[in-house]
CSV table of N, CA, C and O in Angstrom, one decimal:
chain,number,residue,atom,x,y,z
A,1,UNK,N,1.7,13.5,-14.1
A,1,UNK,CA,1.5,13.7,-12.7
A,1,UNK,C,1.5,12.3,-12.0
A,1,UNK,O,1.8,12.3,-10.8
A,2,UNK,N,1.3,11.2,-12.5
A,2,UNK,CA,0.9,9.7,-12.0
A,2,UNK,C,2.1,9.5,-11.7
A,2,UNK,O,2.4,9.3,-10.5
A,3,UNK,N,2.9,9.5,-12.6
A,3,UNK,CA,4.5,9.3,-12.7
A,3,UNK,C,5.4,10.0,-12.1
A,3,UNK,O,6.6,9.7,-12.2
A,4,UNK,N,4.9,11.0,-11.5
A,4,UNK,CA,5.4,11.7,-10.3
A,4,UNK,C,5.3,11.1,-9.1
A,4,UNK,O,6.2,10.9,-8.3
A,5,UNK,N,3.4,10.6,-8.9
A,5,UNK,CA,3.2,10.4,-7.5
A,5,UNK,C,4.0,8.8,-7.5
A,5,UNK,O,4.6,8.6,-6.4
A,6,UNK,N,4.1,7.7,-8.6
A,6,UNK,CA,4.5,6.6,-8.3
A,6,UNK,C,6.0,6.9,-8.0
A,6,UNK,O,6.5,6.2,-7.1
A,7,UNK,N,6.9,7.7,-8.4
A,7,UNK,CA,8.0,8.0,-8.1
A,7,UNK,C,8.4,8.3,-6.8
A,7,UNK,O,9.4,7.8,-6.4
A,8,UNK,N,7.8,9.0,-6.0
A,8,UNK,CA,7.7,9.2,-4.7
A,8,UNK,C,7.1,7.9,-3.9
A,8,UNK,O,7.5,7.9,-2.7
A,9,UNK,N,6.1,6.9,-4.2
A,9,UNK,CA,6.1,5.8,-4.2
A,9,UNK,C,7.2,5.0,-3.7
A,9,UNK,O,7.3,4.6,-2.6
A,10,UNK,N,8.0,4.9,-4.5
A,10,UNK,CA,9.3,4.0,-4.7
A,10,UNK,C,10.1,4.7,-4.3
A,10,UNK,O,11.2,4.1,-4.0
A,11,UNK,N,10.1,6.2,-4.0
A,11,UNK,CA,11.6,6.3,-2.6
A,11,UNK,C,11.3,6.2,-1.7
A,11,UNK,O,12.2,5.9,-0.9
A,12,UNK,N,10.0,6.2,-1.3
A,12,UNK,CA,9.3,6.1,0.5
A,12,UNK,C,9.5,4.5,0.3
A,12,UNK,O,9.6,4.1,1.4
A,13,UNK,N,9.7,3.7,-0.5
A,13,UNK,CA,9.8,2.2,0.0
A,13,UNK,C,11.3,1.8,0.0
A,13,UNK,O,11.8,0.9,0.6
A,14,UNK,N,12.0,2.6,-0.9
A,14,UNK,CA,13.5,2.5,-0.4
A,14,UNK,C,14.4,3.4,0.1
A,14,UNK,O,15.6,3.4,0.0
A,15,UNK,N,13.4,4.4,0.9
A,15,UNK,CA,13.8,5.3,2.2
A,15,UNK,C,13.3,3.8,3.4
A,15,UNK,O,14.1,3.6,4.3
A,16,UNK,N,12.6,3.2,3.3
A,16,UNK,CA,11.9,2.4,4.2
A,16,UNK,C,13.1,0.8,4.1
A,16,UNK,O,13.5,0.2,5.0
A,17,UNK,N,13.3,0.6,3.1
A,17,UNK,CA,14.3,-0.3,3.3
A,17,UNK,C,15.5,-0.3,3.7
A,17,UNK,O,16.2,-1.2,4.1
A,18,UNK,N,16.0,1.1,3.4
A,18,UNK,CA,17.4,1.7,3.4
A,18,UNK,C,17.5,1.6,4.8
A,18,UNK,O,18.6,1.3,5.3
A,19,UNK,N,16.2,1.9,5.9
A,19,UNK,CA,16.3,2.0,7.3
A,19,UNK,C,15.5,1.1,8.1
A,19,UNK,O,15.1,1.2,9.3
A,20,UNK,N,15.3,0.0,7.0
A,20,UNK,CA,14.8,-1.3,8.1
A,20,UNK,C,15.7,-1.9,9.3
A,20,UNK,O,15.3,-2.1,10.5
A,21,UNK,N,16.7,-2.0,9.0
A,21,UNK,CA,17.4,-2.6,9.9
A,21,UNK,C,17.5,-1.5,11.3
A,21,UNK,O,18.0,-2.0,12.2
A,22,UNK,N,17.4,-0.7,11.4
A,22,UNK,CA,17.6,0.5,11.9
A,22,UNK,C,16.0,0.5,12.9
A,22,UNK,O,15.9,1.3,13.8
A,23,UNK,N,15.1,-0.2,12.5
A,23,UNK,CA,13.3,0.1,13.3
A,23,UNK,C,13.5,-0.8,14.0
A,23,UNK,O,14.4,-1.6,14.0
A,24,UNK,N,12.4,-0.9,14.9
A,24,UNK,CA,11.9,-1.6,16.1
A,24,UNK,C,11.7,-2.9,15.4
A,24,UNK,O,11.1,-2.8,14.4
A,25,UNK,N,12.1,-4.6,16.0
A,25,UNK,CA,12.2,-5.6,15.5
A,25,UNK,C,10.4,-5.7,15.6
A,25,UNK,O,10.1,-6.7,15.1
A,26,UNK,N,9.3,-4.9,16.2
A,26,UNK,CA,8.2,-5.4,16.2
A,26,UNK,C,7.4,-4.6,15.3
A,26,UNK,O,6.2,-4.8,15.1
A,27,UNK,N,8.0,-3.5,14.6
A,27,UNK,CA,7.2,-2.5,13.5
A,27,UNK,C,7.8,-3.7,12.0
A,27,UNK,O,7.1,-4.1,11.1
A,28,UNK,N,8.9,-4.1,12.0
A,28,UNK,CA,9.0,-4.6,11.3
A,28,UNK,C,8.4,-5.9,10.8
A,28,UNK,O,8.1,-6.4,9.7
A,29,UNK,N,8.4,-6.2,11.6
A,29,UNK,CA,7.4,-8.1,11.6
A,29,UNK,C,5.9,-7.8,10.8
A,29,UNK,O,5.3,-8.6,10.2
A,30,UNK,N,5.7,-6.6,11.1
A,30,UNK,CA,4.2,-6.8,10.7
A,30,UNK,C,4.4,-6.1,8.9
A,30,UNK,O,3.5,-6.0,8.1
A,31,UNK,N,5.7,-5.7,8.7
A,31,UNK,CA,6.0,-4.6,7.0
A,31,UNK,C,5.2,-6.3,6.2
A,31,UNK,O,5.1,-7.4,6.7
A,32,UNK,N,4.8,-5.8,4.9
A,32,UNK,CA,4.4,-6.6,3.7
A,32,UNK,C,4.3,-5.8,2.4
A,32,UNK,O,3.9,-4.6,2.2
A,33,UNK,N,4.7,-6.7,1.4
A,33,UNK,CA,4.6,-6.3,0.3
A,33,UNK,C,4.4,-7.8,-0.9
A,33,UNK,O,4.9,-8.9,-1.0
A,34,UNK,N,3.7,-7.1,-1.4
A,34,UNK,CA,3.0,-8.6,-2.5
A,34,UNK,C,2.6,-8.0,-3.7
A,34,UNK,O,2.2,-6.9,-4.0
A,35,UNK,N,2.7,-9.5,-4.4
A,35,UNK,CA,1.6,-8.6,-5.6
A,35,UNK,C,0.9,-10.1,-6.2
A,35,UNK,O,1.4,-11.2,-5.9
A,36,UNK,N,0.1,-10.0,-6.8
A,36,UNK,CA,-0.9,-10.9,-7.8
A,36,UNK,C,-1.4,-10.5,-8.9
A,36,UNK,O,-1.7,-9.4,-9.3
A,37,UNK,N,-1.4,-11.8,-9.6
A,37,UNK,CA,-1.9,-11.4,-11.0
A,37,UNK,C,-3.0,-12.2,-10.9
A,37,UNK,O,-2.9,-13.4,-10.6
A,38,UNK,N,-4.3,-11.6,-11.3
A,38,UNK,CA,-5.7,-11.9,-11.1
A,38,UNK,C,-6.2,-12.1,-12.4
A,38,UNK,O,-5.2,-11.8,-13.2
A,39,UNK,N,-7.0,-12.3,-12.9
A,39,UNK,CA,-8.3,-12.6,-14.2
A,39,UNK,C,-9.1,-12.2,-13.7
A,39,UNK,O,-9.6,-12.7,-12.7
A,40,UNK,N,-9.4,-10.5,-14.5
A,40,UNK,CA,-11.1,-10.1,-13.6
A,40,UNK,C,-11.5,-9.8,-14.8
A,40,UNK,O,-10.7,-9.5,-15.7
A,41,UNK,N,-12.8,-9.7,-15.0
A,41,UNK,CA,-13.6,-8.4,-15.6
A,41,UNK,C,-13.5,-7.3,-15.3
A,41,UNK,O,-13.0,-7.0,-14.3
A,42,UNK,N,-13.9,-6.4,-16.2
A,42,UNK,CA,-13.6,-4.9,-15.7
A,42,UNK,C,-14.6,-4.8,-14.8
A,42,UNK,O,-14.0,-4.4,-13.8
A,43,UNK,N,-15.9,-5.0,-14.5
A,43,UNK,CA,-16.6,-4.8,-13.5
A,43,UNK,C,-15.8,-5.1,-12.3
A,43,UNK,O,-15.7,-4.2,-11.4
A,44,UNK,N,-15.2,-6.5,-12.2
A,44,UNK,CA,-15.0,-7.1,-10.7
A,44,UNK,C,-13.4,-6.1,-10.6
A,44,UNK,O,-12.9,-5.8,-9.5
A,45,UNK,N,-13.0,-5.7,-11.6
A,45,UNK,CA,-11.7,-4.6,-11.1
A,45,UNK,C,-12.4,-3.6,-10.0
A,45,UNK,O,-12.1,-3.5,-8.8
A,46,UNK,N,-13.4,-2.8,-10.7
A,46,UNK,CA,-14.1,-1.9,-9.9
A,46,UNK,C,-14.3,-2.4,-8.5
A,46,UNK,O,-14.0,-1.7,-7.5
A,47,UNK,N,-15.0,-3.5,-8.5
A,47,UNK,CA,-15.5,-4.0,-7.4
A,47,UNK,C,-13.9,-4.4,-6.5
A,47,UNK,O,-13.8,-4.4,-5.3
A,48,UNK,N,-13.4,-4.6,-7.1
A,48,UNK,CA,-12.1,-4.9,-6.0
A,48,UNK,C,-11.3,-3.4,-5.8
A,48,UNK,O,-10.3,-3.4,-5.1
A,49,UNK,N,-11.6,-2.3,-6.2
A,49,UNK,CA,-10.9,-1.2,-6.0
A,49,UNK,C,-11.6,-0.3,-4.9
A,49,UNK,O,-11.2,0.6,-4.3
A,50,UNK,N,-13.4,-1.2,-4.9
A,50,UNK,CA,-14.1,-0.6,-3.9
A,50,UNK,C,-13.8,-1.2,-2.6
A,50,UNK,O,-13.6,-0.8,-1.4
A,51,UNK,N,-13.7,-2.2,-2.9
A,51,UNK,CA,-12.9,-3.7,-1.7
A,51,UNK,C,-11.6,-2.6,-0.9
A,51,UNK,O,-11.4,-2.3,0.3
A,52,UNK,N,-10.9,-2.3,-2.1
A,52,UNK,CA,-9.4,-1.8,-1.0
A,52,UNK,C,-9.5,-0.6,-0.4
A,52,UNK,O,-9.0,-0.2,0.7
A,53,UNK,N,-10.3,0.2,-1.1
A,53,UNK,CA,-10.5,1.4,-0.5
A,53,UNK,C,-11.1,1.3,0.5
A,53,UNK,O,-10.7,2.0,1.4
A,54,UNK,N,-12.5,0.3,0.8
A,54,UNK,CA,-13.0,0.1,2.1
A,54,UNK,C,-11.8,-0.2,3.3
A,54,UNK,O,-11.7,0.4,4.4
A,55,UNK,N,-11.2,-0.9,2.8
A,55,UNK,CA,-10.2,-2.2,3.6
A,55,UNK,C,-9.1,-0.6,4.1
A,55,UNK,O,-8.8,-0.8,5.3
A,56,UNK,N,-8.6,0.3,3.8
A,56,UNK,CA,-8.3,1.2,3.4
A,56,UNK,C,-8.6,2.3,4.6
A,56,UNK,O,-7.9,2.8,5.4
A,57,UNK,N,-9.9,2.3,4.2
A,57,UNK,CA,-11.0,3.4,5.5
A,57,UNK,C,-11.3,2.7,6.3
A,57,UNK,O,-11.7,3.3,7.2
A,58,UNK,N,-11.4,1.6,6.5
A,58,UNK,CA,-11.2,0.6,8.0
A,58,UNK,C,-10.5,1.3,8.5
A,58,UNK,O,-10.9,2.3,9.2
A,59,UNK,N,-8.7,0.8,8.2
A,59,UNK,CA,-7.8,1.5,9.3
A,59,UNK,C,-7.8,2.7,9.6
A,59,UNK,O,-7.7,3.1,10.8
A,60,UNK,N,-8.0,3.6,8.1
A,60,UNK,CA,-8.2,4.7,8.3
A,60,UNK,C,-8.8,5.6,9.3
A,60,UNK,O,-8.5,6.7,9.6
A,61,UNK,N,-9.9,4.7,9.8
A,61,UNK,CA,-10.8,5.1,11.0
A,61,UNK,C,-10.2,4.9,12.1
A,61,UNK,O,-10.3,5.7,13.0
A,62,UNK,N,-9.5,3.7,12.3
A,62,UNK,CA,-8.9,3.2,13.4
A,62,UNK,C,-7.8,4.1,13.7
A,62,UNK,O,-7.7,4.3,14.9
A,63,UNK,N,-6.8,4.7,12.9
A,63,UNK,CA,-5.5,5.6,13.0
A,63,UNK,C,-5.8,6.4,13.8
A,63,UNK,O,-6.9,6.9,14.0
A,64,UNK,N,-4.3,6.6,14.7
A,64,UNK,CA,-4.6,7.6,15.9
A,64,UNK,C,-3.6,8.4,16.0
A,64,UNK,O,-3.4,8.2,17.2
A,65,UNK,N,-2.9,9.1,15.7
A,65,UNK,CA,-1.6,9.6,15.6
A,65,UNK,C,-1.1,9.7,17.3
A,65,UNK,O,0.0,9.8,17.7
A,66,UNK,N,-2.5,9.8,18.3
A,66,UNK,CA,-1.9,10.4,19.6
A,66,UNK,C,-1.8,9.6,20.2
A,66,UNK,O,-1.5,9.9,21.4
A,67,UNK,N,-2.3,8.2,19.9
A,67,UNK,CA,-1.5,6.7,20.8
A,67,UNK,C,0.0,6.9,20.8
A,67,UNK,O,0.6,7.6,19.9
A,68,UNK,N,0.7,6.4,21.9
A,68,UNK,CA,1.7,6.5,22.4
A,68,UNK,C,2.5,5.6,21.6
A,68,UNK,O,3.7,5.8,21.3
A,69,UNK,N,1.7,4.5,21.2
A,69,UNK,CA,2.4,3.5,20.3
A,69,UNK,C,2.7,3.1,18.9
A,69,UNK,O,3.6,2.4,18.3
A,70,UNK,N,1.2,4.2,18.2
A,70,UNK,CA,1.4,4.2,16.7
A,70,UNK,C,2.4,4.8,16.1
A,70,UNK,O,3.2,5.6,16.7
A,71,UNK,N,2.3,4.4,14.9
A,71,UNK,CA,3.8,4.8,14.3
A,71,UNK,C,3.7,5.2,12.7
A,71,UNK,O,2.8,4.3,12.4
A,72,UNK,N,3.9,5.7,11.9
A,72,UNK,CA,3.4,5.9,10.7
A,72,UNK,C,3.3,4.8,9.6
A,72,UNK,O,4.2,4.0,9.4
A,73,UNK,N,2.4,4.8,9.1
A,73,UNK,CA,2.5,3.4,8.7
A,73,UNK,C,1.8,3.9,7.0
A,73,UNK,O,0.7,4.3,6.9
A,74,UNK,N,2.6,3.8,5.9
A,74,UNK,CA,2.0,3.8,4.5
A,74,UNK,C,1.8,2.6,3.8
A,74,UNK,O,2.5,1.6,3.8
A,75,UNK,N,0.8,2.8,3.2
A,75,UNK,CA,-0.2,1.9,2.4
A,75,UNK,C,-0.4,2.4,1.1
A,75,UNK,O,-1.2,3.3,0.9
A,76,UNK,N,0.2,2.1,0.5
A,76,UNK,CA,0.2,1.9,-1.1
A,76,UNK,C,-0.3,0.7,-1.9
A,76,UNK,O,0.1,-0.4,-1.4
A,77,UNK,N,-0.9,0.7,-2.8
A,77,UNK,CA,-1.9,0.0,-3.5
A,77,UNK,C,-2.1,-0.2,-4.7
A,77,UNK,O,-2.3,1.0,-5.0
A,78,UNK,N,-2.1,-0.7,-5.8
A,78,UNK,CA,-2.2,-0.6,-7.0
A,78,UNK,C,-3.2,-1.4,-7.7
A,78,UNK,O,-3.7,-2.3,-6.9
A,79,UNK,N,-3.7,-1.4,-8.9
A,79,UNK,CA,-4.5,-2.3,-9.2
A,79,UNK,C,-4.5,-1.8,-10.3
A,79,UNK,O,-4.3,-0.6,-10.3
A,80,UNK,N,-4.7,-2.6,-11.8
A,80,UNK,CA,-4.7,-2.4,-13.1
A,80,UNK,C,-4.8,-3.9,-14.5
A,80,UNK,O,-4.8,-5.1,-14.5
A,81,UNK,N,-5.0,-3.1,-15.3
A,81,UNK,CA,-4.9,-4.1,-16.5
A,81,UNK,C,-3.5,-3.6,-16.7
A,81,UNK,O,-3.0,-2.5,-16.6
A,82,UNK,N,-2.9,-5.3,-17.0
A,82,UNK,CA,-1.8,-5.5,-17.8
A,82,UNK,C,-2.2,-5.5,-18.7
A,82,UNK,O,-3.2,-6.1,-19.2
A,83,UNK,N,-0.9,-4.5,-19.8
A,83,UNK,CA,-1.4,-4.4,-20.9
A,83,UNK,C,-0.4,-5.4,-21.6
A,83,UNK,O,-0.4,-5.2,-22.8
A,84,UNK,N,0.5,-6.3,-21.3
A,84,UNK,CA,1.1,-6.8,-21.9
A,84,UNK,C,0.0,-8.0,-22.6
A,84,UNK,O,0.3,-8.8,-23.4
């Protein structure tokens, strides 16, 4: 089932690229995508998965669907041991 939801993942970000050029030049300015590779403990993993989820339910709180101006905005996230 993981492998389902990351699949749907990766078309909503190349449904989202396929129609960038196509969005408002000011929804786009703010798009990002990154990644890092960290040295943690498993503890401080935890601790950073409570980090994003916070960071997460911040906006979460903030989202309004009936602002005139918001626009859908997904947030995807990952965090893990590399098992290489």
């Amino acid at each position: 089932m993981r492998r389902a939801i990351l699949d749907r993942y990766v078309d909503r970000i190349r449904t989202y690229l396929d129609a960038e050029a196509t969005l408002e030049p000011e929804s786009v300015r703010g798009t990002t995508s990154s990644d890092s590779t960290l040295h943690l403990t498993s503890d401080e993993l935890v601790e950073l998965r409570a980090d994003l989820a916070a960071l997460a339910e911040r906006w979460r709180a903030r989202s309004d669907a009936g602002r005139a101006d918001a626009r859908t905005i997904a947030l995807i996230y990952h965090a893990f041991r590399d098992p290489r």
